[in-house]
Coordinates of C-alpha atoms in Angstrom, one line a residue:
X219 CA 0.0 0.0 0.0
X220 CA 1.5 3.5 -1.0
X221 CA 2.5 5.4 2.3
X222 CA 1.6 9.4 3.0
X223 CA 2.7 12.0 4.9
X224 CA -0.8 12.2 6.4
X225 CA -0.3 8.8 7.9
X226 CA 2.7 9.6 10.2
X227 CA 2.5 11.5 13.6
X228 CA 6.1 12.1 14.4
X229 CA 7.4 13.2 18.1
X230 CA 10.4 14.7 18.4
X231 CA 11.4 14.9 22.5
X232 CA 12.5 18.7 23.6
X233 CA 16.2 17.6 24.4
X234 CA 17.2 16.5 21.0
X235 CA 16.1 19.8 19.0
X236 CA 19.8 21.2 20.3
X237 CA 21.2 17.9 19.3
X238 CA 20.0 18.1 15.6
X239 CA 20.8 21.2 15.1
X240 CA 23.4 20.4 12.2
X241 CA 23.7 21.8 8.5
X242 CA 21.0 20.2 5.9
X243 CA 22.8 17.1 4.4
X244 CA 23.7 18.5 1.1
X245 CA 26.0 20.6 2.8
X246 CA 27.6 17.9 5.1
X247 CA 31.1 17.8 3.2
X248 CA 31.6 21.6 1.7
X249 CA 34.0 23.7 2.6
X250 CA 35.5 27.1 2.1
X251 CA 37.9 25.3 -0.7
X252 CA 35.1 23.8 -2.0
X253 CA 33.0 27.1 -2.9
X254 CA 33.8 28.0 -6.2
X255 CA 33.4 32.0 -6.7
X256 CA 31.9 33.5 -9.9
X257 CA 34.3 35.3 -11.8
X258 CA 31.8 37.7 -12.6
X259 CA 31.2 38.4 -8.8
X260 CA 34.2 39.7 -7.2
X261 CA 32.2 40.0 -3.9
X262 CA 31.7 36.4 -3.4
X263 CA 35.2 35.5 -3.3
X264 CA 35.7 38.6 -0.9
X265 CA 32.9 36.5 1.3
X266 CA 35.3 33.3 1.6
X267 CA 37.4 35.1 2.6
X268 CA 35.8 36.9 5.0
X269 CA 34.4 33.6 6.1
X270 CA 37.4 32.1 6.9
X271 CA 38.9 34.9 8.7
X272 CA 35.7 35.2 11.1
X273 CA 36.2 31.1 11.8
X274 CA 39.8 31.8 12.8
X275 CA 38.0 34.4 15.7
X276 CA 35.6 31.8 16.3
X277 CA 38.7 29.4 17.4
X278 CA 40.6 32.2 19.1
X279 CA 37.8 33.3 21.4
X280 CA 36.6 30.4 22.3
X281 CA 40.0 28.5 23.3
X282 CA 40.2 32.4 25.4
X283 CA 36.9 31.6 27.0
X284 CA 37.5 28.2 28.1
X285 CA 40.7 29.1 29.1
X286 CA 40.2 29.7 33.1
X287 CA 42.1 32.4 35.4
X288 CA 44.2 32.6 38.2
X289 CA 40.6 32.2 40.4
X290 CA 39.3 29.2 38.1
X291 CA 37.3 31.4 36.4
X292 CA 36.3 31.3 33.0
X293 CA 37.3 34.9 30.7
X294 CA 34.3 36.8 30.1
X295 CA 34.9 37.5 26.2
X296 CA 31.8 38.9 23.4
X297 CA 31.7 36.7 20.7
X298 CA 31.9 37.8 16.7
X299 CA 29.6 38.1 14.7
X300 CA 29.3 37.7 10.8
X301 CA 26.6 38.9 8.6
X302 CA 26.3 37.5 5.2
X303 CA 23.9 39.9 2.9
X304 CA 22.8 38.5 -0.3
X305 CA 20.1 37.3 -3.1
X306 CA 18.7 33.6 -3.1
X307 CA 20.8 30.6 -4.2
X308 CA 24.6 32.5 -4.0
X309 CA 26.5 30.5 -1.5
X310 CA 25.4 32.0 1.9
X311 CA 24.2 28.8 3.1
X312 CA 27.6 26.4 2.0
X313 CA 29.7 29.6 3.5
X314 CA 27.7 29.2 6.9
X315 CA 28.3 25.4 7.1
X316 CA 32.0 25.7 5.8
X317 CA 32.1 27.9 9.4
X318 CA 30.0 25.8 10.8
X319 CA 32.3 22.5 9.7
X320 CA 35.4 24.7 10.7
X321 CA 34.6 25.6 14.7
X322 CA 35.8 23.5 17.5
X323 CA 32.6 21.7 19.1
X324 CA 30.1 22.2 20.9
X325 CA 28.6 24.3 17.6
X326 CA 24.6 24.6 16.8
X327 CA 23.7 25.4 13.3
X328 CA 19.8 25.8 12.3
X329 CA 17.4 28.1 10.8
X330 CA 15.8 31.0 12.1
X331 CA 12.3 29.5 12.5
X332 CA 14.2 26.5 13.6
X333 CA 15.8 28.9 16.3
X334 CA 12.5 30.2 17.7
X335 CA 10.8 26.9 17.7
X336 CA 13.8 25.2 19.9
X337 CA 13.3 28.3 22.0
X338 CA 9.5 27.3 22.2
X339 CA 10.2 24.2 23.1
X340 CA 12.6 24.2 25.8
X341 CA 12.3 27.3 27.2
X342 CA 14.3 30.4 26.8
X343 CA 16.5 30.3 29.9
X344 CA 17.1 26.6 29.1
X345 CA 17.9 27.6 25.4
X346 CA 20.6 29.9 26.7
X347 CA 22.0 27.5 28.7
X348 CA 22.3 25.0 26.4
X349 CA 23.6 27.2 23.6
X350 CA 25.7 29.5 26.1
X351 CA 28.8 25.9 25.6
X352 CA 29.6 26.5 22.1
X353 CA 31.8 28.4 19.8
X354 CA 29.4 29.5 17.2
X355 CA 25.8 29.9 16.8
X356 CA 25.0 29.5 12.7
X357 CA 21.6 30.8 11.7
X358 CA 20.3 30.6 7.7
X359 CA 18.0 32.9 6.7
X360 CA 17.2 35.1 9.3
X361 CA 14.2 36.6 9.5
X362 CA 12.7 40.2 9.7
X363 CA 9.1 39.5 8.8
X364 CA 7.7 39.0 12.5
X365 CA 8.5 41.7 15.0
X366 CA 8.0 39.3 18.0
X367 CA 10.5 36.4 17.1
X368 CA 12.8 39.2 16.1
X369 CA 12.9 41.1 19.7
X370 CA 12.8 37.1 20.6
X371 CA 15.8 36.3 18.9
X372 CA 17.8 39.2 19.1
X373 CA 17.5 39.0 23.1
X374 CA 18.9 35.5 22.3
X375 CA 22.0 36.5 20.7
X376 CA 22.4 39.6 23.0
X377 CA 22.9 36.9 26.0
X378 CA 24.7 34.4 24.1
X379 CA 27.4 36.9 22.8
X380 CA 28.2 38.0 25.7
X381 CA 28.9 34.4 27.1
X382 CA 31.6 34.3 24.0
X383 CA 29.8 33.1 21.4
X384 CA 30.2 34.0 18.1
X385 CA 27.5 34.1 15.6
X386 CA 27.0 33.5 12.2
X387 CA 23.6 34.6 9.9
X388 CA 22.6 34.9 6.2
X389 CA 19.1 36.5 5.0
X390 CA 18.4 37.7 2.0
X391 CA 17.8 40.4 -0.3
X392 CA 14.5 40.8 -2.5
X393 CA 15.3 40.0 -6.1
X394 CA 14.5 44.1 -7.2
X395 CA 16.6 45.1 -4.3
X396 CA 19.8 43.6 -5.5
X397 CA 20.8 46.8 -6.7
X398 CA 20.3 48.4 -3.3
X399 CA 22.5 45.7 -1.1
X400 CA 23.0 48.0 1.6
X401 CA 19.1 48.1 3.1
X402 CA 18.7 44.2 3.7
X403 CA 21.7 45.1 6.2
X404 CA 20.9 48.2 7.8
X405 CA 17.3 46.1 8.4
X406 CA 19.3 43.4 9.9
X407 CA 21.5 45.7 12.0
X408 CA 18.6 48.2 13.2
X409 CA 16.7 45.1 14.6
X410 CA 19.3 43.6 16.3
X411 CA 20.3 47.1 17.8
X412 CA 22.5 45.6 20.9
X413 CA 24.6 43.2 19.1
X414 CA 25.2 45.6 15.7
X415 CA 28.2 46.6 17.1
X416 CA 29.8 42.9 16.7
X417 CA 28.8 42.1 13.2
X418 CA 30.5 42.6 10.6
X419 CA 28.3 42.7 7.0
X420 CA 29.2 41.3 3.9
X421 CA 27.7 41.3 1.1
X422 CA 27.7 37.9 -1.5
X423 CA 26.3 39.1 -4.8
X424 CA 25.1 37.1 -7.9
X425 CA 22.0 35.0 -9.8
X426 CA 20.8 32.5 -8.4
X427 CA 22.5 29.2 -9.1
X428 CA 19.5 27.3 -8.5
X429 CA 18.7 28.9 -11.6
X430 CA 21.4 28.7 -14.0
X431 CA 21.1 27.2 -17.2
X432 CA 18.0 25.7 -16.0
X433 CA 15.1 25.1 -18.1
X434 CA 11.5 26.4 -17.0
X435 CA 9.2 24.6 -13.9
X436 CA 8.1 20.9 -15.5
X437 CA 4.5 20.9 -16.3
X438 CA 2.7 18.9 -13.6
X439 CA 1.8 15.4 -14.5
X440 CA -1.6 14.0 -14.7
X441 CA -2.7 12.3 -11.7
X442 CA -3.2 8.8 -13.2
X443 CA 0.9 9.4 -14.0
X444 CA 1.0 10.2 -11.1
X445 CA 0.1 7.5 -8.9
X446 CA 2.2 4.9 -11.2
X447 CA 5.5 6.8 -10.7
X448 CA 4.5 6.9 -7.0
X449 CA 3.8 3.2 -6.7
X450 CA 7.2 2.7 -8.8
X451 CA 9.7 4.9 -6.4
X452 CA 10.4 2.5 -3.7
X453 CA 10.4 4.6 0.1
X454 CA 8.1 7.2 -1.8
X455 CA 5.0 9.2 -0.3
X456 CA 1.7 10.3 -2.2
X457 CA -0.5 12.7 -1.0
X458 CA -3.6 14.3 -1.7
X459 CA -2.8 18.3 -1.3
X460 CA -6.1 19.6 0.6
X461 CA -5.9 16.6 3.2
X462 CA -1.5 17.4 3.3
X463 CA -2.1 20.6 3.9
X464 CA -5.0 19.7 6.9
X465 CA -2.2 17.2 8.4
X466 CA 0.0 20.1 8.5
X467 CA -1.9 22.0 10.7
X468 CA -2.1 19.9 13.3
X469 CA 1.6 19.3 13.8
X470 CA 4.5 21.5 15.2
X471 CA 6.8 23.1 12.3
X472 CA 9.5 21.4 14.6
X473 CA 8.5 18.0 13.4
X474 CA 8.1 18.7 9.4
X475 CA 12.0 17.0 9.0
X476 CA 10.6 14.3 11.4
X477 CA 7.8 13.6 9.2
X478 CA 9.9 13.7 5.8
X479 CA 12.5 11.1 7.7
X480 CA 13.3 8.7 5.2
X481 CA 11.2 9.8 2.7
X482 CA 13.0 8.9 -0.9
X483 CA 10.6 11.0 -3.1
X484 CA 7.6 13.1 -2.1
X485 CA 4.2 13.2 -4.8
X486 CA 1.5 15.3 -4.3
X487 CA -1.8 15.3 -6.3
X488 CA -4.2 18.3 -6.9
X489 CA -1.8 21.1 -6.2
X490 CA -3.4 24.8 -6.3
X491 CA -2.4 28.1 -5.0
X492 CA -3.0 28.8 -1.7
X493 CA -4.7 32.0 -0.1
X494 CA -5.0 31.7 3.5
X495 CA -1.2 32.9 4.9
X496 CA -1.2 30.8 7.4
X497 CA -1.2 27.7 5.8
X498 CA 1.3 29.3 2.8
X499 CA 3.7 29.5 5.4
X500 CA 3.7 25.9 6.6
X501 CA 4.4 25.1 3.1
X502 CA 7.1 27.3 3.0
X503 CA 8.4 25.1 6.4
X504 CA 8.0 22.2 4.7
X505 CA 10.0 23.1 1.3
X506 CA 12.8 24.1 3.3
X507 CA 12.7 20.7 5.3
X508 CA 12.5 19.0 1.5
X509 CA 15.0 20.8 0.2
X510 CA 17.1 20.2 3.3
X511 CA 16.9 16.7 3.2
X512 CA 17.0 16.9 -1.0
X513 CA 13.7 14.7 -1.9
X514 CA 12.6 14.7 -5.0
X515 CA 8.8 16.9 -5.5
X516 CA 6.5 15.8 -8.0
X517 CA 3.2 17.4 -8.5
X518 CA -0.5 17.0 -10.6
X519 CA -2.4 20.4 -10.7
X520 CA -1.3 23.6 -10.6
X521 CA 2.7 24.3 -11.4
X522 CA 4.6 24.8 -8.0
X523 CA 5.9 28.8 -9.6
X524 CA 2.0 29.0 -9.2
X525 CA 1.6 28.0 -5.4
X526 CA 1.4 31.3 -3.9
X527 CA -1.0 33.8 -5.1
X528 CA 0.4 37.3 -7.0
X529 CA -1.6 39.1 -3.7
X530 CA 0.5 37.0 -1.4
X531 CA 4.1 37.7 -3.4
X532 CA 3.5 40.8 -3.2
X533 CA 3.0 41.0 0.8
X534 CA 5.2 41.2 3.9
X535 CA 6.3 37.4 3.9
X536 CA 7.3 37.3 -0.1
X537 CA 10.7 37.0 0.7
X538 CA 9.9 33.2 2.5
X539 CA 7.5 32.8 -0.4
X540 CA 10.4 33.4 -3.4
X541 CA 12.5 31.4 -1.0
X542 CA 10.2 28.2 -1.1
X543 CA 9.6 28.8 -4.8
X544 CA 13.1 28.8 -6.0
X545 CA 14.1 25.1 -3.9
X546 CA 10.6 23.4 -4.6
X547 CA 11.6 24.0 -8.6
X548 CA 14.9 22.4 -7.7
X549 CA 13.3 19.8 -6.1
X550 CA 10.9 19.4 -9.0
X551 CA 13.8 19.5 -11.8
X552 CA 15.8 16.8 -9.5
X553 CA 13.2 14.7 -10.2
X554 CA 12.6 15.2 -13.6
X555 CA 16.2 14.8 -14.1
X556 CA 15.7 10.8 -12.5
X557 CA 13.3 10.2 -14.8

């Protein structure tokens, strides 16, 4: 019998959020030699090397920190702080796990909504105290969309920095704002007001390689299709996308990877754009958990450029909806590439 998503009610226990908190596997083995700049974009191999120098500080202040005084005392040291400012699909993310890969252990890397659900989970005291052991802190795409996980966050990194460690963050500039790098960081910096001081901004320009050479989204197949190539992908799910998106609801974005777990290729039938925000943006969770994880996304209905409404692209969370766009399309072509 073919399995679905709707079919699995994961539970993921508080203490191992911390624990998981590891780059996607696609980026398990890069590494700062292993990012290959555009010639065309001088700034991005000014960002590896701005990368590397900031995981040098990571070491240095954290062996300082550790290192205990004449009173057994450990040194009361800030940590850095790195700020990579660019478009979708440029590097920001291998860059962050080349640091990442890089620091000496204890290290947490995750995403910002992966950051504010840990802190939901265990407490924000007991997320401090947890984080306050490592080196460095890496968070991707960092958010500026929702005032209260900002103040949330950045009274996170205010208390972490100042137990000495250094932290790490990418986000994103709207595609018409490339022109105008500056703004996505003075955002970043003006909402993060008492840790500004530490970080230091660079910017990683270029197209999105996600999107090179790449041919347009694949026409969705017919459902019938569908089913058959479902039924022949071995570890597969199929899903109906009203009764997905229903399942979805009623479980913590903190266990959309735990739900995916194992998953070899995800097919959903009867896609269609979305116009309720709320439940647009538990797609957008569960893209970046696909995409994390690389499984393949096949779809009948509506093409997955056409998920999200022109109304809701052109609101306050379009930058999450471009986001999901851009790696549910690579997860559609990586399919059709298999087949």
């Amino acid at each position: 019998m073919q399995e679905r998503l709707v079919d699995r009610h994961p539970e993921v226990p508080a203490d191992q959020l911390v624990a998981q908190m590891t780059p996607p596997p696609m980026f398990d083995e890069v590494s700062f030699a292993s990012y290959i700049p555009d010639p065309k974009q001088p700034s991005q191999a000014a960002a590896v090397r701005k990368a590397e120098d900031f995981s040098g500080r990571v070491g240095e202040i954290h062996r300082a920190v550790n290192k205990k005084g004449l009173f057994g005392r450990r040194k009361q040291l800030s940590g850095a702080g790195l700020y990579l400012d660019g478009g979708f699909g440029v590097g920001k993310t291998h860059l962050l796990a080349s640091i990442f890969h890089s620091a000496p252990a204890p290290k947490s890397f995750g995403t910002f909504g992966e950051l504010t659900n840990l802190v939901g989970a265990l407490g924000f005291d007991n997320s401090v105290e947890r984080l306050a052991r490592n080196s460095v802190l890496c968070i991707d795409e960092f958010e500026l969309d929702d005032p209260g996980d900002t103040m949330l966050v950045s009274r996170l990194l205010t208390e972490l920095s100042a137990r000495g460690v250094s932290i790490a963050a990418t986000s994103n500039t709207l595609p018409g704002q490339l022109g105008e790098g500056r703004f996505a960081a003075q955002d970043f910096l003006r909402e993060i007001k008492k840790l500004g001081a530490i970080f230091e901004s660079v910017r990683v320009d270029g197209p999105d390689y996600r999107h090179r050479d790449l041919p347009p989204a694949p026409d969705p197949t017919s459902t019938s299709a569908l089913t058959e190539r479902a039924a022949a992908t071995p570890g597969s799910t199929l899903d109906a996308f009203d009764p997905l998106l229903k399942h979805l609801s009623t479980l913590h974005p903190s266990k959309y990877g735990a739900l995916i777990s194992g998953v070899s290729a995800v097919y959903i039938a009867d896609v269609h754009p979305v116009t309720d925000q709320a439940v647009a943006l538990r797609i957008v969770v569960l893209a970046d958990r696909l995409y994390d994880a690389s499984v393949p996304v096949t779809v009948s209905g509506a093409k997955l450029d056409e998920i999200f409404s022109e109304e809701m692209l052109d609101g306050g969370y379009r930058k999450k909806y471009l986001r999901a766009i851009s790696r549910l399309l690579a997860l559609s072509r990586f399919e059709a590439a298999a087949t």
